[in-house]
Amino acid sequence: MVKFSRRSFMQATGLAAAGLASPIGMPAILRNARAAGPVKLGCLFSSSGTMANLEGRLNYVVKMAADEINAKGGVNGSTIDVLVSDPASDWPLYAQSAKQMLQQEKVAALFGCWTSVSRKTVLPVVEQENGLLYYPLHFEGDENSKNVVYVNSPPASSVLPAVDYLMGEEGVSAKRFFMLGSDYVWPRTINKQLKGYWKSKGIPESAWKEEYVPFGFSNFQTLVNQIRAFADEGGGQPIVVLTVVGNSIPDFLREFANQGILATDIPVLGLDMVEADLEGLDTSKLVGHLNCWAYLQNAKGEANKKFLASWADYVKAKKVPFSPDVSIDPMVSAYDAVHLWAMAAQKAGSFDVPEVSKAFAGLSFDCPSGYKIAMTGENNYVSRGVFIGSVNDKQGFDILWQSKDTPKPVPFSPYG
Amino acid sequence: MKHWFLPLIAGLLAALPIAAVAAPVDRAGLVAKLCGDAGQMGEAGTALASIAATGDDADRTWAAALPRAAIDRKLACDEAGAVLTEGGLDAVTRAPREAQGTPRSPLLSLKNRPVFELADAAFALRTAPNAGQRAAALKILERRPALIPEGLLERAAQAEADAGLKAQIENLAQSAALNASDPAARIRAIGRVAENTNRRTLTQLTALKNDPAYGADAGFRQAVDAGISRVERGIAIGDVMATLYNGLSFASILFMAAIGLAIIFGLMGVINLAQGELIMIGAYVTWLVQQGLRSVAPGLLDWYLILAIPAAFLVTAAIGIALEAALLRHLYKRPLMSLLATWAVSLFLVNLVRVIFGTQNLQFETPFYVTGGVPVIGDFIFTWNRMFAILFAVVTLALTWLVVRKTPLGLNIRAVTQNRDMAACIGIPTRRVDMMAFGLGSGLAGLAGLALSPIYSVNPQMGQNFIIDSFMVVVLGGVGTIAGTVVAALGIGQINVLIEPLWGAVAAKVIVLLMIIGFLQWRPEGLFAVKGRRK
């Protein structure tokens, strides 16, 4: 007779679900490779669906960081074991995987989510289970949970400096703004805050236009026509604030360049645009477009050299299906997140979430960006540097501007 | 005291010839500015442009290399000034030397970039050896008439040997005279400007209505009004053409995505959920052909899109045939199972490609025939990649129609579609026809992948984008008819493009879907119902 415990039943259902979602990556949902270390960390990054190309690499970077820590003897005497899931870019699945990892696998912390909407679905789960989620993306702010560590920056220390730069004398003295975003919470909130910000600067409402496209949208012909018409109306230098995500970014850029618009005519500020989005594009026609993040691959300094080298080695050693010479901000943020967690756990001498949370204040880490990132006891935000990057013809970003130090993160925007 | 002004006049007279040749350039100072902050670089850029316009020959030859070096970041700034890294020459003295210490190559800010591009073009216009290069430089200058340094166009026109180019330069010089003091020149300039019928010109001309001359000078007013109405007419025509073109190009994409599905669905009643993945594989085959050409025959690289046509068709057709033979023929009696099976196949294919190629977007060369576009009238730009998709769709349509209407295979396919049992009775090998039809439908999906690769990102997920749209087309068109697919694709494409600017892209999707649902309530069979008995 077969013994059928609740646990094995759940595992079987989990496997079946994973099998349905991704036949090849069958054991992906609970890949508990070695039961060597008693402390488990969970990853919530999609390796299929529209976000796969971006989120997929974060799984590996978390593992890489865990390996680094294990090589130094682990945390509190135990090694780290990383569990990987595949929520398939499907928002409800993030919450489901999170619940499973927290309840069954008893993971000490979760690292995950890219789109804000996926974080919003996981939020009630981690709050209910009193888990800990490290979120590695810059985002719209206006949220503060004791169960979420916001490793990247809220708009006040990412989007606003970039927009300020473009509106300033040194930028392009931008006067008019075309906001184009995917239709969900992050673009809408960012744009709402931007509009509030522009209003506070006395810019009239006629100077901006807002358009949204469905998730995964790719036919940008008409929208680029609209942008051209908007720019030709006159009234000052126009810019595009681009908040489309996933595969819509390269599709938009391709159409934009193909209609003959250069960055010197209408610059695009791509808020979710990373080095990986430029893979496969002919960037010689896109030179000059901008992005803003807390890390760029071209950041100077030893910490970045070391990070890039260890990523390249890791990709080669573990046959990771991503490029060894592309590194993006969320990768570095996820890497920082694991180290920040390990430091907090070490300081607390425990893996219990309340103990670890209490140890956040005063943590600091030498981020590959070259800045010393730090946490305060005030909230779960991390203060980081700000970069503005400019697309070059080698599918990367040159650093156009960077902040002197790490601005204090302001989670709640006064402009929304 | 009477003649106190004489030395002044003498001084002025002495200064005149110097002013005509312009002051000597402070070369070291200019290079220092090039290595300075954004503001100083901007000044250096403007200075370079004016050297191109009015500098003497020695200065111009000296300065000509600098803007390009700054744009390409080939300027290594060090303690002693700067080195042009290409050639390893000192930027000031042009003596060969190495950069010292850790040289810095300054990055142009977005504000300075056009200034340097303009300066570079200005030098090219005056010194480039062949007329083609000078014409290209003139195109760059035309983009920013306001930044063109004074005197540049006049001198360039004087020195220009090519008559056509000379006329173009003079033309540009005249249209730059919108704010000149001579009223006749202004009116001429308005006429020239109005030849470019786009919104920017309209804004420029409308601004002239506030000019004092508009009220005072009847000729000026007439010229402005005529210019405005001419530009407005151009824009209106351009808008209509752009809408039609956008609709047509979107329709061609929809058609390419849907035609294979329509044939398979129409013939066998099989809903092939793996159709999107076959499109994706077609794009991957195209990429493989490109990579193959790169290593075998780099000279033919630009033609990979054409050369990949048979490969994309045959590979996907083979996959389709294999799929039919291995899986679907067992499930003809169970349509729901065939739906699930093709879905499983689609997941399998996505993951297979992911494992083999990774998830990143593939890098495609963009051949010259799918790069950029030509402005036609108003704001309408005729983009070549869309034109390629449209032409490709038209050719595919013609060939598919020929195959279905004019070949024995097509005759058999039609016979089996209309009445499978009767066709079998009169000796048509229905099994083989099924297989061939599935192959044809799959091959067409492969061709769609090829046609879409210059427009969309190619990655393992790309197929999912098309499957819903192609279902809308097939269902609206009436399953299995080529004419229905064409009309439905045109309709959906055009309606989408009409709605998008009015209510946004999200609403366009929803409204189109609602319209299709409404239409199917009225005609459940779609636009063109297949006549005959099925099953």
Coordinates of N, CA, C and O in Angstrom, one line a residue, chain B residues 297-418:
Chain B
A297 N 29.0 32.8 -46.3 CA 29.0 33.7 -47.4 C 28.6 35.1 -46.9 O 27.5 35.6 -47.1
P298 N 29.6 35.8 -46.3 CA 29.3 37.1 -45.7 C 28.8 38.1 -46.7 O 28.0 39.1 -46.4
G299 N 29.1 37.9 -48.0 CA 28.7 38.9 -49.0 C 27.2 38.8 -49.2 O 26.6 39.8 -49.6
L300 N 26.6 37.7 -48.9 CA 25.2 37.6 -49.2 C 24.3 37.9 -47.9 O 23.1 37.7 -47.9
L301 N 25.0 38.3 -46.9 CA 24.4 38.5 -45.6 C 23.1 39.3 -45.7 O 22.1 39.0 -45.1
D302 N 23.2 40.4 -46.4 CA 22.0 41.3 -46.5 C 20.8 40.6 -47.1 O 19.7 41.1 -46.9
W303 N 21.0 39.5 -47.8 CA 19.8 38.9 -48.5 C 19.3 37.7 -47.7 O 18.5 36.9 -48.2
Y304 N 19.7 37.6 -46.4 CA 19.3 36.4 -45.7 C 17.7 36.3 -45.6 O 17.2 35.2 -45.6
L305 N 17.1 37.5 -45.6 CA 15.6 37.4 -45.4 C 15.0 36.7 -46.6 O 14.0 36.0 -46.5
I306 N 15.5 36.9 -47.8 CA 15.0 36.3 -49.0 C 15.5 34.8 -49.1 O 14.7 33.9 -49.3
L307 N 16.8 34.6 -48.8 CA 17.3 33.3 -48.8 C 16.7 32.3 -47.8 O 16.7 31.1 -48.0
A308 N 16.2 32.9 -46.7 CA 15.6 32.0 -45.7 C 14.2 31.6 -46.0 O 13.7 30.7 -45.3
I309 N 13.6 32.1 -47.0 CA 12.2 31.8 -47.3 C 12.0 30.3 -47.4 O 11.1 29.7 -46.7
P310 N 12.7 29.6 -48.3 CA 12.5 28.2 -48.4 C 12.8 27.4 -47.1 O 12.0 26.5 -46.7
A311 N 13.9 27.8 -46.4 CA 14.2 27.1 -45.2 C 13.1 27.3 -44.2 O 12.7 26.3 -43.6
A312 N 12.6 28.5 -44.0 CA 11.6 28.8 -43.0 C 10.4 27.9 -43.3 O 9.8 27.3 -42.4
F313 N 10.0 27.9 -44.6 CA 8.8 27.2 -45.0 C 9.0 25.7 -44.7 O 8.1 25.1 -44.1
L314 N 10.1 25.2 -45.2 CA 10.3 23.7 -45.2 C 10.4 23.2 -43.8 O 9.8 22.2 -43.4
V315 N 11.2 23.9 -42.9 CA 11.4 23.4 -41.6 C 10.1 23.4 -40.8 O 9.7 22.4 -40.2
T316 N 9.3 24.5 -40.9 CA 8.1 24.5 -40.1 C 7.0 23.5 -40.7 O 6.3 22.9 -40.0
A317 N 7.1 23.4 -42.1 CA 6.2 22.4 -42.7 C 6.5 21.0 -42.2 O 5.6 20.2 -41.9
A318 N 7.8 20.7 -42.1 CA 8.2 19.4 -41.7 C 7.7 19.2 -40.2 O 7.2 18.1 -39.9
I319 N 7.9 20.2 -39.4 CA 7.4 20.0 -38.0 C 5.9 19.8 -38.0 O 5.4 18.9 -37.3
G320 N 5.2 20.5 -38.9 CA 3.7 20.4 -38.9 C 3.4 19.0 -39.3 O 2.5 18.4 -38.8
I321 N 4.0 18.5 -40.4 CA 3.7 17.1 -40.9 C 4.0 16.1 -39.8 O 3.2 15.2 -39.5
A322 N 5.2 16.3 -39.1 CA 5.5 15.3 -38.1 C 4.5 15.3 -37.0 O 4.1 14.3 -36.5
L323 N 4.0 16.5 -36.7 CA 3.0 16.7 -35.6 C 1.7 16.0 -36.0 O 1.1 15.3 -35.1
E324 N 1.4 16.2 -37.2 CA 0.1 15.6 -37.7 C 0.2 14.0 -37.7 O -0.6 13.3 -37.1
A325 N 1.4 13.5 -38.2 CA 1.5 12.1 -38.3 C 1.7 11.4 -36.9 O 1.2 10.3 -36.7
A326 N 2.4 12.1 -36.0 CA 2.6 11.5 -34.7 C 1.5 11.6 -33.8 O 1.3 10.8 -32.9
L327 N 0.8 12.8 -33.8 CA -0.1 13.1 -32.7 C -1.5 13.3 -33.2 O -2.5 12.6 -32.7
L328 N -1.7 14.2 -34.1 CA -3.1 14.7 -34.3 C -4.0 13.7 -35.0 O -5.2 13.7 -34.8
R329 N -3.4 12.9 -35.9 CA -4.3 11.9 -36.6 C -5.0 11.0 -35.7 O -6.0 10.4 -36.0
H330 N -4.4 10.8 -34.4 CA -5.1 10.0 -33.5 C -6.3 10.7 -32.8 O -7.0 10.1 -32.1
L331 N -6.3 12.0 -33.0 CA -7.3 12.8 -32.2 C -8.4 13.4 -33.0 O -9.1 14.3 -32.5
Y332 N -8.5 13.1 -34.3 CA -9.5 13.8 -35.1 C -10.9 13.6 -34.6 O -11.7 14.5 -34.8
K333 N -11.1 12.5 -34.0 CA -12.5 12.3 -33.5 C -12.7 13.0 -32.2 O -13.8 13.0 -31.7
R334 N -11.6 13.5 -31.6 CA -11.8 14.2 -30.3 C -11.2 15.6 -30.4 O -10.1 15.8 -30.0
P335 N -12.0 16.6 -30.8 CA -11.5 17.9 -31.1 C -10.9 18.6 -29.8 O -9.9 19.3 -29.9
L336 N -11.5 18.3 -28.7 CA -11.1 18.9 -27.4 C -9.7 18.4 -27.1 O -8.8 19.2 -26.6
M337 N -9.5 17.1 -27.3 CA -8.1 16.5 -27.0 C -7.1 17.1 -28.0 O -6.0 17.4 -27.6
S338 N -7.5 17.3 -29.2 CA -6.5 17.9 -30.2 C -6.1 19.3 -29.7 O -5.0 19.7 -29.9
L339 N -7.1 20.0 -29.1 CA -6.8 21.4 -28.6 C -5.7 21.3 -27.5 O -4.7 22.0 -27.5
L340 N -6.0 20.4 -26.6 CA -5.0 20.2 -25.5 C -3.7 19.7 -26.0 O -2.6 20.2 -25.5
A341 N -3.7 18.8 -26.9 CA -2.4 18.3 -27.4 C -1.6 19.4 -28.1 O -0.4 19.5 -27.8
T342 N -2.3 20.2 -28.9 CA -1.5 21.2 -29.6 C -1.0 22.3 -28.6 O 0.1 22.8 -28.7
W343 N -1.8 22.4 -27.5 CA -1.3 23.4 -26.4 C 0.0 22.8 -25.8 O 1.0 23.5 -25.6
A344 N -0.1 21.5 -25.5 CA 1.1 20.9 -24.9 C 2.3 21.0 -25.8 O 3.4 21.3 -25.4
V345 N 2.0 20.8 -27.2 CA 3.1 20.9 -28.1 C 3.7 22.4 -28.1 O 4.9 22.6 -28.1
S346 N 2.8 23.3 -28.0 CA 3.3 24.7 -28.0 C 4.2 25.0 -26.8 O 5.2 25.6 -26.9
L347 N 3.8 24.5 -25.6 CA 4.6 24.6 -24.4 C 5.9 23.9 -24.6 O 7.0 24.4 -24.2
F348 N 5.9 22.7 -25.2 CA 7.1 22.0 -25.4 C 8.0 22.7 -26.3 O 9.2 22.9 -26.0
L349 N 7.5 23.3 -27.4 CA 8.4 24.0 -28.3 C 9.0 25.2 -27.7 O 10.2 25.5 -27.9
V350 N 8.2 26.0 -26.9 CA 8.7 27.2 -26.3 C 9.9 26.8 -25.4 O 11.0 27.4 -25.5
N351 N 9.7 25.7 -24.6 CA 10.8 25.4 -23.7 C 12.0 24.7 -24.4 O 13.1 24.9 -24.0
L352 N 11.7 24.0 -25.5 CA 12.8 23.5 -26.3 C 13.7 24.6 -26.8 O 14.9 24.6 -26.6
V353 N 13.1 25.6 -27.4 CA 13.8 26.7 -27.9 C 14.5 27.5 -26.8 O 15.7 27.9 -27.0
R354 N 13.9 27.6 -25.7 CA 14.5 28.2 -24.5 C 15.8 27.5 -24.1 O 16.8 28.2 -23.8
V355 N 15.7 26.2 -24.1 CA 16.8 25.4 -23.6 C 18.0 25.6 -24.6 O 19.1 25.7 -24.3
I356 N 17.6 25.5 -25.9 CA 18.7 25.5 -26.9 C 19.3 26.9 -27.1 O 20.5 27.1 -27.2
F357 N 18.4 27.9 -27.2 CA 18.9 29.2 -27.6 C 18.9 30.2 -26.5 O 19.4 31.3 -26.6
G358 N 18.2 29.9 -25.3 CA 18.2 30.9 -24.3 C 17.0 31.8 -24.5 O 16.3 31.7 -25.5
T359 N 16.7 32.7 -23.5 CA 15.5 33.5 -23.6 C 15.7 34.9 -24.2 O 14.8 35.7 -24.4
Q360 N 17.0 35.3 -24.4 CA 17.2 36.7 -24.9 C 16.7 36.9 -26.3 O 16.5 35.9 -27.0
N361 N 16.5 38.2 -26.6 CA 16.1 38.5 -28.0 C 17.2 38.2 -28.9 O 18.4 38.5 -28.6
L362 N 16.9 37.7 -30.1 CA 17.9 37.4 -31.1 C 18.3 38.7 -31.8 O 17.6 39.6 -32.0
Q363 N 19.6 38.7 -32.2 CA 20.1 39.8 -32.9 C 20.0 39.6 -34.4 O 20.6 38.6 -35.0
F364 N 19.2 40.4 -35.1 CA 19.1 40.4 -36.5 C 19.8 41.5 -37.2 O 19.7 42.7 -36.7
E365 N 20.5 41.2 -38.2 CA 21.0 42.3 -39.1 C 19.8 43.0 -39.7 O 18.8 42.3 -40.1
T366 N 19.8 44.3 -39.8 CA 18.7 44.9 -40.6 C 19.2 45.3 -42.0 O 20.0 46.2 -42.1
P367 N 18.9 44.5 -43.0 CA 19.3 44.8 -44.4 C 18.8 46.1 -44.8 O 17.8 46.6 -44.3
F368 N 19.5 46.7 -45.8 CA 19.1 48.1 -46.2 C 17.7 48.2 -46.7 O 17.0 49.2 -46.5
Y369 N 17.1 47.0 -47.2 CA 15.8 47.1 -47.8 C 14.7 47.1 -46.7 O 13.5 47.1 -47.0
V370 N 15.1 46.9 -45.4 CA 14.0 47.0 -44.4 C 14.5 48.0 -43.3 O 14.0 48.0 -42.2
T371 N 15.3 49.0 -43.7 CA 15.8 50.0 -42.8 C 15.2 51.3 -43.1 O 15.1 51.7 -44.3
G372 N 14.7 52.0 -42.1 CA 14.3 53.4 -42.2 C 13.1 53.5 -43.1 O 12.3 52.6 -43.3
G373 N 12.9 54.7 -43.7 CA 11.8 54.9 -44.6 C 11.9 56.3 -45.3 O 12.9 57.0 -45.1
V374 N 10.9 56.6 -46.1 CA 11.0 57.9 -46.8 C 9.8 58.7 -46.4 O 8.6 58.2 -46.4
P375 N 10.0 60.0 -46.0 CA 8.8 60.8 -45.8 C 8.1 61.1 -47.1 O 8.7 61.4 -48.1
V376 N 6.8 60.9 -47.1 CA 6.1 61.1 -48.4 C 5.4 62.5 -48.4 O 5.8 63.4 -49.1
I377 N 4.4 62.6 -47.6 CA 3.7 63.9 -47.5 C 3.2 64.0 -46.1 O 2.8 63.1 -45.4
G378 N 3.1 65.3 -45.6 CA 2.7 65.5 -44.3 C 3.5 64.8 -43.3 O 4.7 64.8 -43.4
D379 N 2.9 64.1 -42.3 CA 3.7 63.4 -41.4 C 3.7 61.9 -41.7 O 4.1 61.0 -40.9
F380 N 3.4 61.6 -43.0 CA 3.4 60.2 -43.4 C 4.8 59.7 -43.8 O 5.4 60.2 -44.7
I381 N 5.3 58.7 -43.1 CA 6.6 58.1 -43.4 C 6.3 56.7 -43.9 O 5.7 55.9 -43.3
F382 N 6.9 56.4 -45.1 CA 6.7 55.1 -45.7 C 7.9 54.3 -45.2 O 9.0 54.4 -45.7
T383 N 7.6 53.4 -44.2 CA 8.7 52.6 -43.6 C 8.9 51.3 -44.3 O 8.0 50.6 -44.6
W384 N 10.2 51.0 -44.6 CA 10.5 49.9 -45.5 C 10.2 48.5 -44.8 O 9.8 47.6 -45.5
N385 N 10.4 48.4 -43.5 CA 10.1 47.1 -42.8 C 8.7 46.7 -42.9 O 8.3 45.6 -43.1
R386 N 7.8 47.7 -42.8 CA 6.3 47.5 -42.9 C 6.0 47.1 -44.3 O 5.2 46.3 -44.6
M387 N 6.6 47.9 -45.3 CA 6.4 47.6 -46.7 C 6.7 46.2 -47.0 O 6.1 45.5 -47.8
F388 N 7.9 45.8 -46.4 CA 8.3 44.4 -46.7 C 7.3 43.4 -46.2 O 6.9 42.4 -46.9
A389 N 6.7 43.7 -45.0 CA 5.7 42.8 -44.4 C 4.4 42.8 -45.3 O 3.8 41.7 -45.6
I390 N 4.1 44.0 -45.8 CA 2.9 44.0 -46.7 C 3.1 43.3 -48.0 O 2.3 42.4 -48.4
L391 N 4.2 43.5 -48.6 CA 4.5 42.8 -49.9 C 4.6 41.3 -49.7 O 4.1 40.5 -50.4
F392 N 5.2 40.9 -48.6 CA 5.4 39.5 -48.3 C 4.0 38.9 -48.1 O 3.7 37.8 -48.6
A393 N 3.1 39.6 -47.4 CA 1.8 39.1 -47.2 C 1.0 39.0 -48.5 O 0.3 38.0 -48.8
V394 N 1.2 40.0 -49.4 CA 0.5 39.9 -50.7 C 1.0 38.7 -51.5 O 0.2 37.9 -52.1
V395 N 2.3 38.5 -51.5 CA 2.9 37.4 -52.3 C 2.4 36.1 -51.7 O 2.0 35.1 -52.4
T396 N 2.4 36.0 -50.3 CA 2.0 34.8 -49.7 C 0.5 34.5 -50.0 O 0.1 33.3 -50.3
L397 N -0.3 35.5 -50.0 CA -1.7 35.4 -50.3 C -1.9 34.8 -51.7 O -2.6 33.9 -52.0
A398 N -1.1 35.4 -52.7 CA -1.2 35.0 -54.1 C -0.8 33.5 -54.2 O -1.5 32.8 -54.9
L399 N 0.3 33.2 -53.6 CA 0.8 31.8 -53.7 C -0.2 30.8 -53.1 O -0.5 29.8 -53.6
T400 N -0.7 31.2 -51.9 CA -1.6 30.3 -51.2 C -2.9 30.1 -52.1 O -3.4 29.0 -52.2
W401 N -3.3 31.2 -52.6 CA -4.5 31.1 -53.5 C -4.3 30.2 -54.7 O -5.1 29.4 -55.0
L402 N -3.1 30.4 -55.3 CA -2.8 29.6 -56.4 C -2.7 28.1 -56.0 O -3.3 27.2 -56.7
V403 N -2.1 27.8 -54.9 CA -2.0 26.4 -54.5 C -3.4 25.8 -54.2 O -3.7 24.7 -54.7
V404 N -4.2 26.6 -53.5 CA -5.5 26.0 -53.2 C -6.5 26.0 -54.4 O -7.2 25.0 -54.5
R405 N -6.3 26.9 -55.3 CA -7.3 27.0 -56.5 C -6.8 26.3 -57.7 O -7.6 25.8 -58.5
K406 N -5.5 26.2 -57.9 CA -5.0 25.8 -59.2 C -4.2 24.5 -59.2 O -3.7 24.1 -60.3
T407 N -3.9 23.9 -58.1 CA -3.1 22.7 -58.1 C -3.9 21.5 -57.7 O -5.0 21.7 -57.1
P408 N -3.5 20.3 -58.1 CA -4.2 19.1 -57.7 C -4.3 19.0 -56.2 O -5.4 18.6 -55.7
L409 N -3.3 19.4 -55.5 CA -3.3 19.3 -54.1 C -4.4 20.2 -53.5 O -5.2 19.8 -52.7
G410 N -4.5 21.4 -54.1 CA -5.6 22.4 -53.7 C -6.9 21.8 -53.9 O -7.8 21.9 -53.1
L411 N -7.1 21.2 -55.1 CA -8.4 20.6 -55.5 C -8.7 19.5 -54.4 O -9.9 19.5 -53.9
N412 N -7.7 18.7 -54.1 CA -8.0 17.6 -53.1 C -8.3 18.2 -51.7 O -9.3 17.8 -51.1
I413 N -7.6 19.3 -51.4 CA -7.9 19.9 -50.1 C -9.3 20.4 -50.1 O -10.0 20.2 -49.1
R414 N -9.7 21.1 -51.2 CA -11.1 21.6 -51.2 C -12.1 20.5 -51.1 O -13.1 20.6 -50.4
A415 N -11.8 19.4 -51.8 CA -12.7 18.3 -51.8 C -12.9 17.7 -50.4 O -14.0 17.5 -49.9
V416 N -11.7 17.5 -49.7 CA -11.8 17.0 -48.4 C -12.5 17.9 -47.4 O -13.3 17.5 -46.6
T417 N -12.2 19.2 -47.6 CA -12.9 20.2 -46.7 C -14.4 20.1 -46.9 O -15.1 20.1 -45.9
Q418 N -14.9 20.0 -48.1 CA -16.3 20.0 -48.3 C -17.0 18.7 -47.9 O -18.0 18.8 -47.2

